[in-house]
Tab-separated table of C-alpha atoms and ligand atoms in Angstrom:
chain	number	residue	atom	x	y	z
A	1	UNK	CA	40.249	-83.931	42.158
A	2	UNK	CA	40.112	-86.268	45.385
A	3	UNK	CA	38.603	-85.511	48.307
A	4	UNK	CA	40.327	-85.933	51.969
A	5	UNK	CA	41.286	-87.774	53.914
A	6	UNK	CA	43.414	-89.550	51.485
A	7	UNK	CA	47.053	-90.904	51.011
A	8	UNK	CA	50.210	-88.765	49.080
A	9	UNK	CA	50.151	-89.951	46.094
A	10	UNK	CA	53.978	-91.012	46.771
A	11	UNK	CA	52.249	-93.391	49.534
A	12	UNK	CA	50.285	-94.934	47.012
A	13	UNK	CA	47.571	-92.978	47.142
A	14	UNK	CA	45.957	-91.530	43.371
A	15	UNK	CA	47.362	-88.386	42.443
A	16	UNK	CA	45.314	-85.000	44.006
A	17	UNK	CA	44.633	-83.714	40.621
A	18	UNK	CA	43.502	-85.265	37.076
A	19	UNK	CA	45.835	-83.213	34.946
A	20	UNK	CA	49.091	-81.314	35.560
A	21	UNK	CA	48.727	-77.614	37.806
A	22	UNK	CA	52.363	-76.046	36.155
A	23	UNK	CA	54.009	-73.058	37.147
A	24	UNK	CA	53.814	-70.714	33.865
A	25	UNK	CA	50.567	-71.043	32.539
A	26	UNK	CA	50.523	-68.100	29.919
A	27	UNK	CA	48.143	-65.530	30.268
A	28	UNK	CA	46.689	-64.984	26.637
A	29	UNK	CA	43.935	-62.363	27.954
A	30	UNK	CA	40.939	-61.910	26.025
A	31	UNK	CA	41.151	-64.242	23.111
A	32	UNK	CA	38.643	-62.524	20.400
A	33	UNK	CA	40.621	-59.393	21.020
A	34	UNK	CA	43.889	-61.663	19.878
A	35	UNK	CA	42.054	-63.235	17.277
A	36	UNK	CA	40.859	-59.546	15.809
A	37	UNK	CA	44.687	-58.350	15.910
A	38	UNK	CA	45.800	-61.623	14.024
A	39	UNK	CA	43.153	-60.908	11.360
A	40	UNK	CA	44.285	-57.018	10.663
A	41	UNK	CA	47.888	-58.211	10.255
A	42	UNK	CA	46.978	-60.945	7.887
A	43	UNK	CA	44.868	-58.365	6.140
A	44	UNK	CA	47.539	-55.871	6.216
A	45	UNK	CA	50.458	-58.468	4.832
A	46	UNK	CA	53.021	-57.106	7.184
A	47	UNK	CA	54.327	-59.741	9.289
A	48	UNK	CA	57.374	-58.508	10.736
A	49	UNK	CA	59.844	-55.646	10.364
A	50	UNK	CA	58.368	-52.996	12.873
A	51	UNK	CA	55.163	-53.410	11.611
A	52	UNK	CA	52.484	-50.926	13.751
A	53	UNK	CA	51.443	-53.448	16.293
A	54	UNK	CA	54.769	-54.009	17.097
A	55	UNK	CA	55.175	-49.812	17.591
A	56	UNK	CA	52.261	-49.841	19.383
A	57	UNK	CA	53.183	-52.675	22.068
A	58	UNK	CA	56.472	-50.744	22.534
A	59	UNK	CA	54.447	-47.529	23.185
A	60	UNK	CA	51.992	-49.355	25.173
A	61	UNK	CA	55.412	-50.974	27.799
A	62	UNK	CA	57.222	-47.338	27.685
A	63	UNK	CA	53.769	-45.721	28.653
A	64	UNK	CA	52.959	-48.558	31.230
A	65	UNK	CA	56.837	-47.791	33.004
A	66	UNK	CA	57.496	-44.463	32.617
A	67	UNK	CA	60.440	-44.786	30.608
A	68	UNK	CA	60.851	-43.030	27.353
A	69	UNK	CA	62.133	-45.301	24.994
A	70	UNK	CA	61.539	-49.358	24.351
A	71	UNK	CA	63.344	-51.900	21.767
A	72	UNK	CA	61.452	-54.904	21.435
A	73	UNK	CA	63.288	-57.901	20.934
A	74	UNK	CA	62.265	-61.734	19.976
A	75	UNK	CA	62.873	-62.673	23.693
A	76	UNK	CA	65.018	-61.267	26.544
A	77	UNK	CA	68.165	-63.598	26.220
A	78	UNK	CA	68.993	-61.646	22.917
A	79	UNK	CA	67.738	-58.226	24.778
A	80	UNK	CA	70.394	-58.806	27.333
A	81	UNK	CA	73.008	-59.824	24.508
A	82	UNK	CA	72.149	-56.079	22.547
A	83	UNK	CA	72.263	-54.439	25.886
A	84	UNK	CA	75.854	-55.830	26.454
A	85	UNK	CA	76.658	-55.122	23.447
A	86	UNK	CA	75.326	-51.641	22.874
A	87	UNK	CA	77.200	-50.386	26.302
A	88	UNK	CA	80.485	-51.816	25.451
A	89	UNK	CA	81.360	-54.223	27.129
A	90	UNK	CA	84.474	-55.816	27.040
A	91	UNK	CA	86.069	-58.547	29.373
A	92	UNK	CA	84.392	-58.956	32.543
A	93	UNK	CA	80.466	-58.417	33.661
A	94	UNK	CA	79.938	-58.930	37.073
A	95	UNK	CA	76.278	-61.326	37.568
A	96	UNK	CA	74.722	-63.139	40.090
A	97	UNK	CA	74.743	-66.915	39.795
A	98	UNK	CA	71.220	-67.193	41.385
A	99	UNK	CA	69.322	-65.948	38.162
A	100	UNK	CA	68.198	-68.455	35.226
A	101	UNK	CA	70.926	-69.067	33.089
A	102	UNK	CA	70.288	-66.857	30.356
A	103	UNK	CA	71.620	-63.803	32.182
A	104	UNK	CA	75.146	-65.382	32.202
A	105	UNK	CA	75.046	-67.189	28.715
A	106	UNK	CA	74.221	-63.947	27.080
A	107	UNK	CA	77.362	-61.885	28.359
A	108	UNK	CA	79.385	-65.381	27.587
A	109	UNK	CA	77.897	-65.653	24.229
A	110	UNK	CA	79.536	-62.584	23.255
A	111	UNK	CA	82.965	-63.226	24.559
A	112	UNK	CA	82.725	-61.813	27.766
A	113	UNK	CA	83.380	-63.381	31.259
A	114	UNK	CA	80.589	-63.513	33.744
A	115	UNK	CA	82.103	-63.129	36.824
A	116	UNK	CA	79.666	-64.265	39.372
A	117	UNK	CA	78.377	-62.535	43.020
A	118	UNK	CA	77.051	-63.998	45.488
A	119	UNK	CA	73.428	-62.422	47.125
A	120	UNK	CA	72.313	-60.655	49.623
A	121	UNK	CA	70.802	-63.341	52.314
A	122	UNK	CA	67.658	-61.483	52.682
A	123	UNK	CA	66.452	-60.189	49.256
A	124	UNK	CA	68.418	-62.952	47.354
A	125	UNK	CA	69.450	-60.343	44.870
A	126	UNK	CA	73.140	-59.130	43.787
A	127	UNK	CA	74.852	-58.216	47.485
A	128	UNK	CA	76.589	-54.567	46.264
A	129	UNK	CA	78.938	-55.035	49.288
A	130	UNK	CA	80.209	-58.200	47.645
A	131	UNK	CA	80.177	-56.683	43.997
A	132	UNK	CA	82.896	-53.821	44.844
A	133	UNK	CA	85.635	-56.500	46.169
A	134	UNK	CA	84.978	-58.224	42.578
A	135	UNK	CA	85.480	-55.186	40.316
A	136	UNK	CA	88.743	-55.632	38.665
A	137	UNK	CA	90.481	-53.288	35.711
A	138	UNK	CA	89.114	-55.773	33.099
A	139	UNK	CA	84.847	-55.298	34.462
A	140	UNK	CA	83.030	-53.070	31.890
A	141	UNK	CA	79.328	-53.239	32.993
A	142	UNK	CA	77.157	-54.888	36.175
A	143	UNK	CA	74.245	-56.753	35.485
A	144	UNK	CA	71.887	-57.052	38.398
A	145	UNK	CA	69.038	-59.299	38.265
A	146	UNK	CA	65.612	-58.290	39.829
A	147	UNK	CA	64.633	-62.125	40.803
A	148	UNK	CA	61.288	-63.313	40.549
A	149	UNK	CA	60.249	-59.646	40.760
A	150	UNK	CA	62.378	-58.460	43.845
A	151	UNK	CA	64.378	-54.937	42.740
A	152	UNK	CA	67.998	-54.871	43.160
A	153	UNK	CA	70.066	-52.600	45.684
A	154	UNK	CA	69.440	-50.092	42.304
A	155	UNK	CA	70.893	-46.695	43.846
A	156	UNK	CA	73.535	-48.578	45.520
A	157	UNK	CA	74.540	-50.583	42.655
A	158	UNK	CA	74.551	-47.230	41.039
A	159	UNK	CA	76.781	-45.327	42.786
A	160	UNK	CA	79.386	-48.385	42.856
A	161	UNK	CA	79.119	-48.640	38.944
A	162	UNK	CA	79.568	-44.822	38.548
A	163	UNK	CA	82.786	-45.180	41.143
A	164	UNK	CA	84.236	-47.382	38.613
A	165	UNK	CA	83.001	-45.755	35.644
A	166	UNK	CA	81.342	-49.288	34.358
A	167	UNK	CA	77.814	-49.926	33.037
A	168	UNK	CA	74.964	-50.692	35.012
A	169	UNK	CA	72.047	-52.775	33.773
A	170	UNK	CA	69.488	-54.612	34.843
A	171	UNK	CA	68.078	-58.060	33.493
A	172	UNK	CA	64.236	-57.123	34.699
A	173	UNK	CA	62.732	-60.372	33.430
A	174	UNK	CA	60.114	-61.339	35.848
A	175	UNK	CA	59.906	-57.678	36.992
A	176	UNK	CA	57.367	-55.854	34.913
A	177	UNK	CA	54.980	-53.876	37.108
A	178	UNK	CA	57.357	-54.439	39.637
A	179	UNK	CA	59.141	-50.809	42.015
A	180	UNK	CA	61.752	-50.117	44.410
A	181	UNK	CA	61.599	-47.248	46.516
A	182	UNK	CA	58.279	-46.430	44.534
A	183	UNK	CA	60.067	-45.922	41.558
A	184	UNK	CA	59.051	-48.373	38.319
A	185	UNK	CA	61.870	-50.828	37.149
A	186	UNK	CA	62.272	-49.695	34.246
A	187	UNK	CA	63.972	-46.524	34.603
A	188	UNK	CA	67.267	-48.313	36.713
A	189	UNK	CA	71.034	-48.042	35.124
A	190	UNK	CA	71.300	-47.761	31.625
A	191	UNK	CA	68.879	-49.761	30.493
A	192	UNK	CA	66.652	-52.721	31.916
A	193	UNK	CA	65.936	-55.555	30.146
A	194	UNK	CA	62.145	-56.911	30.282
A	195	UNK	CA	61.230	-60.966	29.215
A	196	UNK	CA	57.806	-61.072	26.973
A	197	UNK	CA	58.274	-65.244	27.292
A	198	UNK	CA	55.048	-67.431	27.360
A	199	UNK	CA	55.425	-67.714	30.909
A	200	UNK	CA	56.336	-64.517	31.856
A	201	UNK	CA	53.123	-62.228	32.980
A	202	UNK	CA	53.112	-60.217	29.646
A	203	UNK	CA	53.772	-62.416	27.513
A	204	UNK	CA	54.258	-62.385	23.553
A	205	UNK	CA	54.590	-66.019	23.059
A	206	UNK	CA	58.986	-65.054	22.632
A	207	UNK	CA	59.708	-61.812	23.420
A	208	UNK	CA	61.572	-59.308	24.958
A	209	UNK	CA	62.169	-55.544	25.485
A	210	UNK	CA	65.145	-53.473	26.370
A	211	UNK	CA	63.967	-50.193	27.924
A	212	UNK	CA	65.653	-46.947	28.623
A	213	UNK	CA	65.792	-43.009	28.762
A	214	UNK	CA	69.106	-42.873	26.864
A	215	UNK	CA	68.158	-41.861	23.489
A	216	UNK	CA	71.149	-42.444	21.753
A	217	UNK	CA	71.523	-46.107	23.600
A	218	UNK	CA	68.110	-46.647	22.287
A	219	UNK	CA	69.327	-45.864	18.711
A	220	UNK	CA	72.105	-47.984	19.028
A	221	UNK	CA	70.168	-50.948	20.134
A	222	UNK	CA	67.021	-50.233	17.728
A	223	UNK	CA	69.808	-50.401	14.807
A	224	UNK	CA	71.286	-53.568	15.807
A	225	UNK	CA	68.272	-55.170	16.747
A	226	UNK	CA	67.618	-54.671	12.648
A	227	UNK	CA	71.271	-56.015	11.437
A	228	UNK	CA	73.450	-52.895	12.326
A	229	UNK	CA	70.490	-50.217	9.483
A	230	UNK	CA	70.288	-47.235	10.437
A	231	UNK	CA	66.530	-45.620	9.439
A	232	UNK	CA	67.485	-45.022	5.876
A	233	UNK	CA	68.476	-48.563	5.860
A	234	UNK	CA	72.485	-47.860	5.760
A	235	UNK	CA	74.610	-50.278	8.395
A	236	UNK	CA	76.275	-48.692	10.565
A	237	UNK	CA	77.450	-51.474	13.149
A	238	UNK	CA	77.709	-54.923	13.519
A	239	UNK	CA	74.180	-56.496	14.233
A	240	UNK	CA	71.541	-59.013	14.788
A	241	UNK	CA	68.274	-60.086	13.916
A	242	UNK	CA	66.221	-59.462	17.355
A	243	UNK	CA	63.513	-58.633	16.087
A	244	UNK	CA	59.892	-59.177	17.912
A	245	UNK	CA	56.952	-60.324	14.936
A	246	UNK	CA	53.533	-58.536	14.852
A	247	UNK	CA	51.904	-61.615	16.060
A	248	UNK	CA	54.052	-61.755	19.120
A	249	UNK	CA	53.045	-57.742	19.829
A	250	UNK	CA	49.558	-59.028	19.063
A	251	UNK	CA	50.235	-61.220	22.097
A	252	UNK	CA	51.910	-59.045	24.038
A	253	UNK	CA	49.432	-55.839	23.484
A	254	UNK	CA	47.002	-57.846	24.681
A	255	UNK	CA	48.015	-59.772	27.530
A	256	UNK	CA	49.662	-56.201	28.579
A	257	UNK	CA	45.311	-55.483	28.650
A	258	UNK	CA	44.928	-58.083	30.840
A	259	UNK	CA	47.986	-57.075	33.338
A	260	UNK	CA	45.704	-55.532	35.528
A	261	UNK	CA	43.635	-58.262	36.215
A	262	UNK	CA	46.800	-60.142	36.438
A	263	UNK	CA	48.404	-58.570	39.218
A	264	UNK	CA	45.322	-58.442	41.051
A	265	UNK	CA	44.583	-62.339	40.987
A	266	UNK	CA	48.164	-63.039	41.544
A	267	UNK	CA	48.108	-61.134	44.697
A	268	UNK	CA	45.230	-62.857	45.914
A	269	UNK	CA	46.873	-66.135	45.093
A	270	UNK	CA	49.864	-65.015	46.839
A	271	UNK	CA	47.746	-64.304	50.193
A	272	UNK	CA	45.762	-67.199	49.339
A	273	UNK	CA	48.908	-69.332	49.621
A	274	UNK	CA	50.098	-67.454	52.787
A	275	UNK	CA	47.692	-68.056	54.478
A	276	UNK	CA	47.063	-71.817	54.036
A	277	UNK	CA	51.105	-72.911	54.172
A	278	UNK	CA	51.399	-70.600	57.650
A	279	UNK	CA	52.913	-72.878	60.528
A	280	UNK	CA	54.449	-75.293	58.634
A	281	UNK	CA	57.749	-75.757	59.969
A	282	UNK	CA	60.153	-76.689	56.964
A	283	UNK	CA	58.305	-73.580	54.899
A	284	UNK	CA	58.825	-69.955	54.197
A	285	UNK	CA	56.984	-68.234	51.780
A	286	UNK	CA	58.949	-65.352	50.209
A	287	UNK	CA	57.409	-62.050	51.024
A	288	UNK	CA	57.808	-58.994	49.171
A	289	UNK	CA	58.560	-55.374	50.279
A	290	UNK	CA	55.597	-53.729	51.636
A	291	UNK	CA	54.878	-50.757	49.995
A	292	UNK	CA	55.868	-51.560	46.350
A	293	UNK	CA	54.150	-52.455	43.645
A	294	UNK	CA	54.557	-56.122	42.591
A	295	UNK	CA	53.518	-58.417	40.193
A	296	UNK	CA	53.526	-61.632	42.129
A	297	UNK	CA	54.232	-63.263	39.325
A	298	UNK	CA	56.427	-65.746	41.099
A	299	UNK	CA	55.007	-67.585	44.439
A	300	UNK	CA	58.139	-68.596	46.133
A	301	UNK	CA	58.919	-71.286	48.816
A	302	UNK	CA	61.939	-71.978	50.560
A	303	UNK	CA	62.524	-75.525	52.323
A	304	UNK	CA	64.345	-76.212	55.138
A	305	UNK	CA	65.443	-79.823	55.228
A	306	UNK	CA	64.921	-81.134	58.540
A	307	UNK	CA	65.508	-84.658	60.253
A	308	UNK	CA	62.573	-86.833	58.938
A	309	UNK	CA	64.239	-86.231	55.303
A	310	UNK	CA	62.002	-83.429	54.346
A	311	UNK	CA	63.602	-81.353	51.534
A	312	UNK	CA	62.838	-79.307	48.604
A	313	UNK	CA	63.730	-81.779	46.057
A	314	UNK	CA	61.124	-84.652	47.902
A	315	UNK	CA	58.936	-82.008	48.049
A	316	UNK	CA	59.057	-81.085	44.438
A	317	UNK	CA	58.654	-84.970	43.671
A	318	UNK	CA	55.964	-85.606	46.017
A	319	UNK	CA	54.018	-82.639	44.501
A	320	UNK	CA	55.027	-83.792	40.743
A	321	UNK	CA	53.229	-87.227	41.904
A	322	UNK	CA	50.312	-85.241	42.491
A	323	UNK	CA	50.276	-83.404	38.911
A	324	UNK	CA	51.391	-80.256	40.623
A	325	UNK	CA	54.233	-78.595	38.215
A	326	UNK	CA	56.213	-76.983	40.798
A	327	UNK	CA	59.755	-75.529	39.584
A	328	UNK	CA	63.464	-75.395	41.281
A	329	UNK	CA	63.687	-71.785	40.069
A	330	UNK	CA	66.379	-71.208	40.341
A	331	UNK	CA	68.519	-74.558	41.153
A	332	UNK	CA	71.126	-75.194	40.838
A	333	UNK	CA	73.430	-71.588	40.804
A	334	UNK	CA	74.243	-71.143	37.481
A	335	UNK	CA	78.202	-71.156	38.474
A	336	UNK	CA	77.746	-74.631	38.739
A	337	UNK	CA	76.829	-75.395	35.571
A	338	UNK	CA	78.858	-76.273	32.613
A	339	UNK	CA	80.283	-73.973	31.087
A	340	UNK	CA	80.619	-72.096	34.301
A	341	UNK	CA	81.930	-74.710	37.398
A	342	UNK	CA	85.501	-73.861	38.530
A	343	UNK	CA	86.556	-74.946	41.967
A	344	UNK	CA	87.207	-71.400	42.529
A	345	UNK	CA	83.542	-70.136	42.847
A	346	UNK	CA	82.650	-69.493	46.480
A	347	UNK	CA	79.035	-68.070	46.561
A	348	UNK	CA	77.001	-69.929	50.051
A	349	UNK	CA	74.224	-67.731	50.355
A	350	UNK	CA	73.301	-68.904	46.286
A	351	UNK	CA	74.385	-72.393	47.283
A	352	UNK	CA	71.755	-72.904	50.149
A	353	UNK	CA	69.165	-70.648	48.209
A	354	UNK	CA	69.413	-72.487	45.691
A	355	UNK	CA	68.982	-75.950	46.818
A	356	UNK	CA	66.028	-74.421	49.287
A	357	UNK	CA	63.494	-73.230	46.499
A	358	UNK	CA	60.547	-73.866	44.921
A	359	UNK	CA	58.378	-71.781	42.423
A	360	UNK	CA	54.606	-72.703	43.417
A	361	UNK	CA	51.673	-72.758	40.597
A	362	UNK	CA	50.042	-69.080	40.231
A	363	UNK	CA	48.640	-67.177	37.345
A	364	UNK	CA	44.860	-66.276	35.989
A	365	UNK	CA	44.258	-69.719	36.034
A	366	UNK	CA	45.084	-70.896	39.387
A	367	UNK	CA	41.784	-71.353	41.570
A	368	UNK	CA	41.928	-71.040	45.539
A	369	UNK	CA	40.474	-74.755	45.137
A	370	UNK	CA	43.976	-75.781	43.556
A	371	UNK	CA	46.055	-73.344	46.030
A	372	UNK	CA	44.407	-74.743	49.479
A	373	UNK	CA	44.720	-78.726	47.960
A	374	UNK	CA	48.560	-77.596	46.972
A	375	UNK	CA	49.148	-75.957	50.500
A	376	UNK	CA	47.635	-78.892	51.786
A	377	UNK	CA	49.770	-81.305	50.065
A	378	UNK	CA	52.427	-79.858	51.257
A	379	UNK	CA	51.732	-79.395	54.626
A	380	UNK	CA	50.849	-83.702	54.336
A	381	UNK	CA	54.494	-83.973	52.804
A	382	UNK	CA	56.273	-82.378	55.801
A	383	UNK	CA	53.885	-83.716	58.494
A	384	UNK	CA	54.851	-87.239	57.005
A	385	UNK	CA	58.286	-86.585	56.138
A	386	UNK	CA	59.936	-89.778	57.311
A	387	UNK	CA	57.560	-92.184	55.346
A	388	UNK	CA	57.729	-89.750	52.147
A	389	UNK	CA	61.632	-89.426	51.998
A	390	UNK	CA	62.110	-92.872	52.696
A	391	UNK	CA	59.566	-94.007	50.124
A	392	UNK	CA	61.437	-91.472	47.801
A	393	UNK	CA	64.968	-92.465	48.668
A	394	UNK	CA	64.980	-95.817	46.720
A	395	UNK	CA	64.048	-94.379	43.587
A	396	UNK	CA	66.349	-91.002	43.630
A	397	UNK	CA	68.294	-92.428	40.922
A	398	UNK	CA	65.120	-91.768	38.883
A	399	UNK	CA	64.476	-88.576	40.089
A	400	UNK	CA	65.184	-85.461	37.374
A	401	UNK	CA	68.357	-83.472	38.528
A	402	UNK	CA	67.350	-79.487	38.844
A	403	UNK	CA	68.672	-78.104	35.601
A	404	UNK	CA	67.634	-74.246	36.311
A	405	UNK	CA	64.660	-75.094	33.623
A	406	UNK	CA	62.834	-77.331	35.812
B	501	T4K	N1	66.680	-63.646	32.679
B	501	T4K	C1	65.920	-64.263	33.598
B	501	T4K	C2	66.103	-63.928	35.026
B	501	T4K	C3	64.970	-65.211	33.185
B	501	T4K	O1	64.219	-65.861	34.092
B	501	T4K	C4	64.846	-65.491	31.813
B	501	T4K	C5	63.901	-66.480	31.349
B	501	T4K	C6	65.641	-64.791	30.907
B	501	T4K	C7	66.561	-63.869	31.374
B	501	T4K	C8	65.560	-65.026	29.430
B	501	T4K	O2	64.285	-64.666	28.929
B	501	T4K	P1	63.821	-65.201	27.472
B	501	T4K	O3	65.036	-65.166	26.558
B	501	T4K	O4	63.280	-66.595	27.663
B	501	T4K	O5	62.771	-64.213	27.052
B	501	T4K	C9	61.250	-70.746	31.318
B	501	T4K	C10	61.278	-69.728	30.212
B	501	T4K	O6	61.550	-70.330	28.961
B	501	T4K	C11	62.232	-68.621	30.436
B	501	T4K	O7	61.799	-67.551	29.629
B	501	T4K	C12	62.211	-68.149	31.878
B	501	T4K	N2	63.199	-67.145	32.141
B	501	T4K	C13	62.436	-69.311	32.796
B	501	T4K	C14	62.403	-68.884	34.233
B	501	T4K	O8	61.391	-70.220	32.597
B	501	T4K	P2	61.934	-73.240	31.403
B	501	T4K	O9	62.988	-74.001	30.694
B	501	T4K	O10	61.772	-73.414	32.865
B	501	T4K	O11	60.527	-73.466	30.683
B	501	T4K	P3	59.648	-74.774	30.567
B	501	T4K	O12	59.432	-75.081	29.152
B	501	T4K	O13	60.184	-75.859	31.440
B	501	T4K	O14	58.262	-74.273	31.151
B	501	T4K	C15	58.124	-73.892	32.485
B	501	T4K	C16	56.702	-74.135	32.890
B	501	T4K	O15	55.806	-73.360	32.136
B	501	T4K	C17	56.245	-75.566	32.750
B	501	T4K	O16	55.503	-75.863	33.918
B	501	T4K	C18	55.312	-75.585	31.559
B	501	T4K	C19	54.798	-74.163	31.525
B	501	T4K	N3	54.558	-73.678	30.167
B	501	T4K	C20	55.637	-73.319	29.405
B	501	T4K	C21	55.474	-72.868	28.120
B	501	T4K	C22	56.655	-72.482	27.285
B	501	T4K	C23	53.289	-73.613	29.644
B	501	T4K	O17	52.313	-73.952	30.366
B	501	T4K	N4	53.093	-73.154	28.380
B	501	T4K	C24	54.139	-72.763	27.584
B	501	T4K	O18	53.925	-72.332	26.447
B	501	T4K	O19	62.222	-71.708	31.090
């Protein structure tokens, strides 16, 4: 690292750090622990196929959210697509668009239309007054999306779906740990859906889980999970091979051991980064609801472009200049993309959201060294804003276009 005073490295100055700070390191947790799982499942030759470790990870997440039954899947994206399938749903889902894309591509991967809502301006999740005005004879199921660890509208989203007599689910991928109204997602509609990715903060390398207290919806989705079998290995349905491997749970059971720690250091990073970014102008830092439980998993930034030429995307490539890995999650709104665009789509509050934020670096291995340089960067960007944007202007055409995975 440099030391200050110094230049942005889009000035010409050397980058602040030596080697890239991402958003997403994984969290492994205590490595000989890992390494002592890996060796009893080589020992034990069972590599897949609801092995034990895999039964006891999905113990371990039922146990850890109160909920009575979980389905472990080989990520989330397929989780989701079981979930669809197992509540039958036909036609039209109703998503938001401000959500990584793998919420809508697995409702269109099985044939259904993702009809998309706009959010709610101040928790940036599914608006439920917009959702009833989009309901039409052809919706089946809602699927809210708890971003970056903020919980839905759940009981209102509830009683609309029970109005209409369609599903309710929720795609719960960054919000392990995470409660609304001091109750643990986990429990919401008929089932959530949890992401065990790499960069998620339990992670199983690929993973996912779908969790719920409807036993005969968890039968369902445990059978098609393993190719429509039943338990004496008879199909019964069409199905798919979801299924999470013993070295993934390995993963999984214990970075779930380190959660604790997790949380704690990500809520210190979170304050950490509070306090150092306070008073600049062109940032907000996204709270979260006081009172809840959170996982801070996601530190959260929205830019407001102002005069000098200050926006999120200079931001994000003045900070990339530095070797900080910052991330347009989630940019642009997924009914933008191909296969999605239609001139039709009117959804402003995910327009401007979307084209205002920026995941900051967090995790286990984040130091309060990295967070003040970061904040400090970025309070140099907007203080200098003219001279950056400009400097940045002439080589946009270079510049990465936000893909939603950047
Ligand atoms: N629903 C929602 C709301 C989601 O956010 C996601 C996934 C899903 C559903 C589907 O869940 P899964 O089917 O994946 O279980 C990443 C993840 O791949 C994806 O799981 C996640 N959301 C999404 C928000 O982020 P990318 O394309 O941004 O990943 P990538 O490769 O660009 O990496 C992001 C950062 O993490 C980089 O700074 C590098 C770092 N990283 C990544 C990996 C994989 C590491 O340091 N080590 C690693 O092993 O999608």
């Amino acid at each position: 690292m440099n030391q200050i005073p110094r230049d942005l490295a889009v000035l010409g100055g050397a980058p602040w750090f030596d080697r890239p700070v991402a958003v997403g390191r994984p969290i492994t947790g205590d490595r000989q622990r890992f390494m002592g799982r890996v060796h009893e499942i080589l020992d034990r030759g069972q590599l897949s196929n609801n092995g034990p470790v895999v039964q006891e990870f999905e113990q371990r997440v039922a146990e850890a959210l109160g909920v009575r039954h979980c389905i472990s899947t080989c990520n989330a994206t397929t989780g989701l697509q079981l979930a669809l399938h197992a509540v039958g749903a036909t036609g039209e889902v109703i998503v938001p668009s401000l959500t990584f894309v793998a919420t809508a591509h697995a409702a269109s991967w099985l044939g259904l239309r993702p009809v998309f809502c706009d959010v709610d301006p101040v928790t940036r999740t599914i608006d439920p007054d917009l959702v009833e005005a989009l309901i039409t004879p052809r919706t089946t199921a809602i699927l809210g999306v708890h971003l970056w660890g903020r919980p839905c509208a759940v009981d209102r989203l509830a009683k609309i779906a029970h109005n209409h007599g369609v599903a309710l689910l929720f795609d719960a991928a960054h919000a392990f740990g995470c409660t609304a109204d001091g109750r643990a997602v986990g429990g919401f509609g008929q089932a959530e859906v949890f992401s065990f990715h790499a960069t998620k903060v339990v992670n199983s390398f690929e993973g996912g889980a779908v969790v719920t207290n409807d036993e005969e919806f968890a039968r369902t989705v445990r059978s098609m999970r393993n190719f429509g079998m039943d338990e004496e290995r008879q199909v019964r349905s069409l199905g798919l091979n979801a299924k999470m491997s013993e070295v993934g749970a390995a993963m999984g059971l214990t970075s779930l051991e380190a959660f604790p720690r997790t949380i704690e250091v990500n809520m210190r990073n979170f304050l950490a980064y509070q306090e150092e970014l306070s008073g600049i102008p062109q940032i907000t830092l996204l709270d979260f609801q006081p009172g809840e439980s959170h996982n801070y998993g996601y530190v959260v930034i929205e830019v407001t472009p102002d005069e000098d030429g200050i926006t999120r995307d200079v931001l994000f490539q003045a900070l990339r200049a530095e070797n900080v890995i910052s991330q347009r999650y989630f940019s642009p709104g997924v009914h933008t993309m191909p296969p999605y665009a239609a001139p039709a789509h009117r959804l402003p509050i995910t327009d401007r959201v979307a084209s205002r934020v920026l995941a900051l670096p967090t995790g286990p291995d984040t130091t309060r060294q990295e967070i003040n340089a970061i904040s400090m960067l970025i309070r140099l960007a907007c203080g200098n804003g003219r001279a950056v944007s400009r400097r940045l202007q002439h080589a946009r055409s270079t510049l990465p276009s936000p893909t939603g995975a950047q």
